[in-house]
Amino acid sequence: MIPPQEASARRREIEDKLKQEEETLSFIRDSLEKSDQLTKNMVSILSSFESRLMKLENSIIPVHKQTENLQRLQENVEKTLSCLDHVISYYHVASDTEKIIREGPTGRLEEYLGSMAKIQKAVEYFQDNSPDSPELNKVKLLFERGKEALESEFRSLMTRHSKVVSPVLILDLISGDDDLDAQEDVTLEHLPESVLQDVIRISRWLVEYGRNQDFMNVYYQIRSSQLDRSIKGLKEHFHKSSSSSGVPYSPAIPNKRKDTPTKKPVKRPGTIRKAQNLLKQYSQHGLDGKKGGSNLIPLEGRDDMLDVETDAYIHCVSAFVKLAQSEYQLLADIIPEHHQKKTFDSLIQDALDGLMLEGENIVSAARKAIVRHDFSTVLTVFPILRHLKQTKPEFDQVLQGTAASTKNKLPGLITSMETIGAKALEDFADNIKNDPDKEYNMPKDGTVHELTSNAILFLQQLLDFQETAGAMLASQVLGDTYNIPLDPRETSSSATSYSSEFSKRLLSTYICKVLGNLQLNLLSKSKVYEDPALSAIFLHNNYNYILKSLEKSELIQLVAVTQKTAERSYREHIEQQIQTYQRSWLKVTDYIAEKNLPVFQPGVKGFNDGLEELCKIQKAWAIPDTEQRDRIRQAQKTIVKETYGAFLQKFGSVPFTKNPEKYIKYGVEQVGDMIDRLFDTSA
């Protein structure tokens, strides 16, 4: 049982908690009432706000829609006004641009092309929207006038600024490939850069908007003229330079000329000049004493103008290649790509035709020269043909894309030159064989015949043109003529291209043929002399000249390709003629030979008369080769002095007459001195 005090305390505690709970409950109740009131107030406010928003929306939406419509209307009005302004502007194009078009594009191409663009747009507008409008005719007419002015400006720019390339610059351009010391390339500026850009812009406009191709004809005609004149100017330069200084030259590279104004000799292709120099060397060494004549025109008398013409033509061919390459580079910037090949083909025709015509004239001149046996003129074909063949790969590259007729011009000329060259070689060999034995043409002193020097000189030319001459012979299938088997391995795919070894053998056989013909002719000519000794001296001089000429040049090596014993054979012929000559003295020495003694009075007198007669006659004979002359004199002097000395020793003291000086007129040394004066017209 709980004590009363604890129960009373517990009751009070419970009552206190209950009172507190009641107070809390009362507070919560009051709070809920306040919250409800606030909620009611908020709901009332929101309801009022919603009502007002609805009223505002109902008021603004119609206004917004109306404003939107007004903005659309305003935009339409602005667009309409802009279109009207644009359309109206087309009606003012003619008046706005007429002055510019009338004054032309010179000096203001950019502005002019801008005006042409406006006119073109006006034409397009009226054609699309108002084809019957008189304004269309106005702008069309203005457009045509503007186009014509641009065409005229194109022609004017090309005409005024296209300059002939100077010969000096061309020579620098040509020599640039071969000059290893030249560190800078020689470039050509056909048009100033600003002019070039204007020409390019006009060209593109005429193609794109002008629908015009006539300017391409204008272009190739102007540039064709400049190309042709440049090459002709180079040819004239050679003629003027050769007449004034003897050697055409090309100064140093342009940008160095002001600092180093030097002269650079032009490289002269192989011409006859080298062999002429050899001939002069032989003359200086006493090998060339010709006085006779032949029906062949002397080669050493050849006009130097032939060399000038040859050099000029060769350099003009090289100039054409270089200038044509440069022209194509210029053309590629100005002419549309699909018209470039055709335009270039037309552009180069005049210059190319000029070169080909001149080449055919050379062939024609060579043909006429062959008829009159002027083989010096024919020799001009050799360096030209060699150069054409060397240049052909560059020619072919330059002419890529041109018409077949254009590409075939050079091969046609090469074939013509090979044909006439082969004709010249064969005719020369025949003329050497058939040169007539005219007594009045024979050298009175038995020296080298002109036929011999001409033949050797001609053959020496072939040393510089071995492959060219060999190809000439091969092109005419002369291998069969010379019995040289044609090995298929010695030919390439081209019927006119042979191995260098085959060409060398073919040329060697030809040279041996000429030398054989010459030897036969000389034997025939020697019979014109009544004196066998003079005939022997004549053959000796000619054989010796041939041998020494072969040895001093490379001809002996070329001959040895097919004739190994040629040198030995000539030496044997020379010795035979010396022996024949020496027999002429037997009629002198026989008078005092022991077998004919002791009848020495008539013998001595006969010896004296014979000695005097031979010395008088043979003094006028000639042996140009000093070495051979001394050798023959010494040999003859030894024989005669020994015979005469033996006679005097045995019979000189015999008293066979009261006047011994009448019979024994000369001492041994005197006889030797007389023989020493043989072959010497100055003694």
PDB file of N, CA, C and O in Angstrom, residues 528-562:
ATOM      1  N   VAL A 528     101.023  10.969-166.165  1.00  0.00           N
ATOM      2  CA  VAL A 528     101.063  12.165-167.006  1.00  0.00           C
ATOM      3  C   VAL A 528     102.494  12.654-167.160  1.00  0.00           C
ATOM      4  O   VAL A 528     102.883  13.205-168.201  1.00  0.00           O
ATOM      5  N   TYR A 529     103.335  12.436-166.129  1.00  0.00           N
ATOM      6  CA  TYR A 529     104.731  12.877-166.186  1.00  0.00           C
ATOM      7  C   TYR A 529     105.520  11.969-167.138  1.00  0.00           C
ATOM      8  O   TYR A 529     105.429  10.743-167.060  1.00  0.00           O
ATOM      9  N   GLU A 530     106.291  12.578-168.001  1.00  0.00           N
ATOM     10  CA  GLU A 530     107.136  11.812-168.910  1.00  0.00           C
ATOM     11  C   GLU A 530     108.351  11.237-168.189  1.00  0.00           C
ATOM     12  O   GLU A 530     108.858  10.180-168.560  1.00  0.00           O
ATOM     13  N   ASP A 531     108.801  11.946-167.171  1.00  0.00           N
ATOM     14  CA  ASP A 531     109.978  11.507-166.416  1.00  0.00           C
ATOM     15  C   ASP A 531     109.538  10.577-165.289  1.00  0.00           C
ATOM     16  O   ASP A 531     108.813  10.988-164.374  1.00  0.00           O
ATOM     17  N   PRO A 532     109.947   9.318-165.300  1.00  0.00           N
ATOM     18  CA  PRO A 532     109.563   8.384-164.231  1.00  0.00           C
ATOM     19  C   PRO A 532     110.021   8.858-162.855  1.00  0.00           C
ATOM     20  O   PRO A 532     109.361   8.573-161.850  1.00  0.00           O
ATOM     21  N   ALA A 533     111.144   9.565-162.798  1.00  0.00           N
ATOM     22  CA  ALA A 533     111.640  10.045-161.504  1.00  0.00           C
ATOM     23  C   ALA A 533     110.701  11.094-160.923  1.00  0.00           C
ATOM     24  O   ALA A 533     110.420  11.094-159.718  1.00  0.00           O
ATOM     25  N   LEU A 534     110.218  12.002-161.778  1.00  0.00           N
ATOM     26  CA  LEU A 534     109.272  13.020-161.306  1.00  0.00           C
ATOM     27  C   LEU A 534     107.957  12.362-160.898  1.00  0.00           C
ATOM     28  O   LEU A 534     107.319  12.764-159.919  1.00  0.00           O
ATOM     29  N   SER A 535     107.569  11.346-161.638  1.00  0.00           N
ATOM     30  CA  SER A 535     106.367  10.594-161.280  1.00  0.00           C
ATOM     31  C   SER A 535     106.534   9.964-159.894  1.00  0.00           C
ATOM     32  O   SER A 535     105.611   9.974-159.068  1.00  0.00           O
ATOM     33  N   ALA A 536     107.738   9.429-159.623  1.00  0.00           N
ATOM     34  CA  ALA A 536     107.999   8.817-158.320  1.00  0.00           C
ATOM     35  C   ALA A 536     107.986   9.862-157.210  1.00  0.00           C
ATOM     36  O   ALA A 536     107.465   9.612-156.112  1.00  0.00           O
ATOM     37  N   ILE A 537     108.591  11.039-157.495  1.00  0.00           N
ATOM     38  CA  ILE A 537     108.583  12.116-156.499  1.00  0.00           C
ATOM     39  C   ILE A 537     107.149  12.549-156.213  1.00  0.00           C
ATOM     40  O   ILE A 537     106.764  12.777-155.056  1.00  0.00           O
ATOM     41  N   PHE A 538     106.343  12.638-157.257  1.00  0.00           N
ATOM     42  CA  PHE A 538     104.931  13.018-157.097  1.00  0.00           C
ATOM     43  C   PHE A 538     104.200  12.018-156.202  1.00  0.00           C
ATOM     44  O   PHE A 538     103.510  12.410-155.245  1.00  0.00           O
ATOM     45  N   LEU A 539     104.346  10.745-156.494  1.00  0.00           N
ATOM     46  CA  LEU A 539     103.667   9.724-155.683  1.00  0.00           C
ATOM     47  C   LEU A 539     104.222   9.709-154.267  1.00  0.00           C
ATOM     48  O   LEU A 539     103.470   9.558-153.295  1.00  0.00           O
ATOM     49  N   HIS A 540     105.547   9.860-154.152  1.00  0.00           N
ATOM     50  CA  HIS A 540     106.154   9.904-152.816  1.00  0.00           C
ATOM     51  C   HIS A 540     105.562  11.045-151.990  1.00  0.00           C
ATOM     52  O   HIS A 540     105.187  10.853-150.824  1.00  0.00           O
ATOM     53  N   ASN A 541     105.513  12.236-152.579  1.00  0.00           N
ATOM     54  CA  ASN A 541     104.983  13.397-151.851  1.00  0.00           C
ATOM     55  C   ASN A 541     103.541  13.177-151.409  1.00  0.00           C
ATOM     56  O   ASN A 541     103.167  13.484-150.272  1.00  0.00           O
ATOM     57  N   ASN A 542     102.738  12.641-152.301  1.00  0.00           N
ATOM     58  CA  ASN A 542     101.322  12.448-151.984  1.00  0.00           C
ATOM     59  C   ASN A 542     101.119  11.347-150.961  1.00  0.00           C
ATOM     60  O   ASN A 542     100.332  11.507-150.018  1.00  0.00           O
ATOM     61  N   TYR A 543     101.841  10.227-151.118  1.00  0.00           N
ATOM     62  CA  TYR A 543     101.718   9.150-150.134  1.00  0.00           C
ATOM     63  C   TYR A 543     102.202   9.615-148.766  1.00  0.00           C
ATOM     64  O   TYR A 543     101.602   9.306-147.729  1.00  0.00           O
ATOM     65  N   ASN A 544     103.299  10.345-148.775  1.00  0.00           N
ATOM     66  CA  ASN A 544     103.851  10.838-147.515  1.00  0.00           C
ATOM     67  C   ASN A 544     102.892  11.835-146.856  1.00  0.00           C
ATOM     68  O   ASN A 544     102.697  11.809-145.631  1.00  0.00           O
ATOM     69  N   TYR A 545     102.311  12.683-147.669  1.00  0.00           N
ATOM     70  CA  TYR A 545     101.333  13.647-147.142  1.00  0.00           C
ATOM     71  C   TYR A 545     100.142  12.918-146.524  1.00  0.00           C
ATOM     72  O   TYR A 545      99.662  13.272-145.435  1.00  0.00           O
ATOM     73  N   ILE A 546      99.660  11.903-147.219  1.00  0.00           N
ATOM     74  CA  ILE A 546      98.517  11.135-146.708  1.00  0.00           C
ATOM     75  C   ILE A 546      98.871  10.477-145.384  1.00  0.00           C
ATOM     76  O   ILE A 546      98.126  10.568-144.395  1.00  0.00           O
ATOM     77  N   LEU A 547     100.023   9.820-145.342  1.00  0.00           N
ATOM     78  CA  LEU A 547     100.425   9.104-144.130  1.00  0.00           C
ATOM     79  C   LEU A 547     100.605  10.061-142.955  1.00  0.00           C
ATOM     80  O   LEU A 547     100.094   9.804-141.850  1.00  0.00           O
ATOM     81  N   LYS A 548     101.338  11.165-143.182  1.00  0.00           N
ATOM     82  CA  LYS A 548     101.567  12.112-142.098  1.00  0.00           C
ATOM     83  C   LYS A 548     100.254  12.744-141.632  1.00  0.00           C
ATOM     84  O   LYS A 548     100.048  12.982-140.432  1.00  0.00           O
ATOM     85  N   SER A 549      99.367  13.003-142.579  1.00  0.00           N
ATOM     86  CA  SER A 549      98.067  13.585-142.211  1.00  0.00           C
ATOM     87  C   SER A 549      97.252  12.610-141.375  1.00  0.00           C
ATOM     88  O   SER A 549      96.604  12.999-140.399  1.00  0.00           O
ATOM     89  N   LEU A 550      97.293  11.335-141.771  1.00  0.00           N
ATOM     90  CA  LEU A 550      96.578  10.321-140.991  1.00  0.00           C
ATOM     91  C   LEU A 550      97.144  10.225-139.587  1.00  0.00           C
ATOM     92  O   LEU A 550      96.406  10.110-138.604  1.00  0.00           O
ATOM     93  N   GLU A 551      98.476  10.274-139.496  1.00  0.00           N
ATOM     94  CA  GLU A 551      99.122  10.109-138.194  1.00  0.00           C
ATOM     95  C   GLU A 551      98.915  11.324-137.292  1.00  0.00           C
ATOM     96  O   GLU A 551      98.790  11.178-136.072  1.00  0.00           O
ATOM     97  N   LYS A 552      98.881  12.508-137.867  1.00  0.00           N
ATOM     98  CA  LYS A 552      98.751  13.711-137.050  1.00  0.00           C
ATOM     99  C   LYS A 552      97.315  13.934-136.576  1.00  0.00           C
ATOM    100  O   LYS A 552      97.079  14.734-135.679  1.00  0.00           O
ATOM    101  N   SER A 553      96.398  13.273-137.186  1.00  0.00           N
ATOM    102  CA  SER A 553      95.007  13.341-136.729  1.00  0.00           C
ATOM    103  C   SER A 553      94.630  11.964-136.191  1.00  0.00           C
ATOM    104  O   SER A 553      95.471  11.074-136.071  1.00  0.00           O
ATOM    105  N   GLU A 554      93.356  11.795-135.880  1.00  0.00           N
ATOM    106  CA  GLU A 554      92.884  10.496-135.384  1.00  0.00           C
ATOM    107  C   GLU A 554      92.416   9.602-136.529  1.00  0.00           C
ATOM    108  O   GLU A 554      91.850   8.536-136.297  1.00  0.00           O
ATOM    109  N   LEU A 555      92.656  10.044-137.758  1.00  0.00           N
ATOM    110  CA  LEU A 555      92.198   9.250-138.897  1.00  0.00           C
ATOM    111  C   LEU A 555      92.857   7.875-138.935  1.00  0.00           C
ATOM    112  O   LEU A 555      92.232   6.896-139.336  1.00  0.00           O
ATOM    113  N   ILE A 556      94.118   7.804-138.516  1.00  0.00           N
ATOM    114  CA  ILE A 556      94.824   6.523-138.581  1.00  0.00           C
ATOM    115  C   ILE A 556      94.157   5.486-137.684  1.00  0.00           C
ATOM    116  O   ILE A 556      94.053   4.307-138.052  1.00  0.00           O
ATOM    117  N   GLN A 557      93.667   5.930-136.500  1.00  0.00           N
ATOM    118  CA  GLN A 557      92.955   4.993-135.618  1.00  0.00           C
ATOM    119  C   GLN A 557      91.629   4.565-136.236  1.00  0.00           C
ATOM    120  O   GLN A 557      91.218   3.406-136.098  1.00  0.00           O
ATOM    121  N   LEU A 558      90.979   5.502-136.910  1.00  0.00           N
ATOM    122  CA  LEU A 558      89.698   5.168-137.529  1.00  0.00           C
ATOM    123  C   LEU A 558      89.899   4.221-138.708  1.00  0.00           C
ATOM    124  O   LEU A 558      89.121   3.282-138.905  1.00  0.00           O
ATOM    125  N   VAL A 559      90.936   4.468-139.497  1.00  0.00           N
ATOM    126  CA  VAL A 559      91.247   3.577-140.619  1.00  0.00           C
ATOM    127  C   VAL A 559      91.570   2.176-140.101  1.00  0.00           C
ATOM    128  O   VAL A 559      91.152   1.164-140.674  1.00  0.00           O
ATOM    129  N   ALA A 560      92.298   2.120-138.974  1.00  0.00           N
ATOM    130  CA  ALA A 560      92.737   0.831-138.426  1.00  0.00           C
ATOM    131  C   ALA A 560      91.582  -0.032-137.936  1.00  0.00           C
ATOM    132  O   ALA A 560      91.764  -1.231-137.713  1.00  0.00           O
ATOM    133  N   VAL A 561      90.409   0.548-137.787  1.00  0.00           N
ATOM    134  CA  VAL A 561      89.254  -0.248-137.354  1.00  0.00           C
ATOM    135  C   VAL A 561      88.982  -1.361-138.350  1.00  0.00           C
ATOM    136  O   VAL A 561      88.641  -2.492-137.975  1.00  0.00           O
ATOM    137  N   THR A 562      89.155  -1.062-139.644  1.00  0.00           N
ATOM    138  CA  THR A 562      88.886  -2.081-140.670  1.00  0.00           C
ATOM    139  C   THR A 562      90.125  -2.428-141.493  1.00  0.00           C
ATOM    140  O   THR A 562      90.131  -3.435-142.196  1.00  0.00           O
TER     141      THR A 562
END
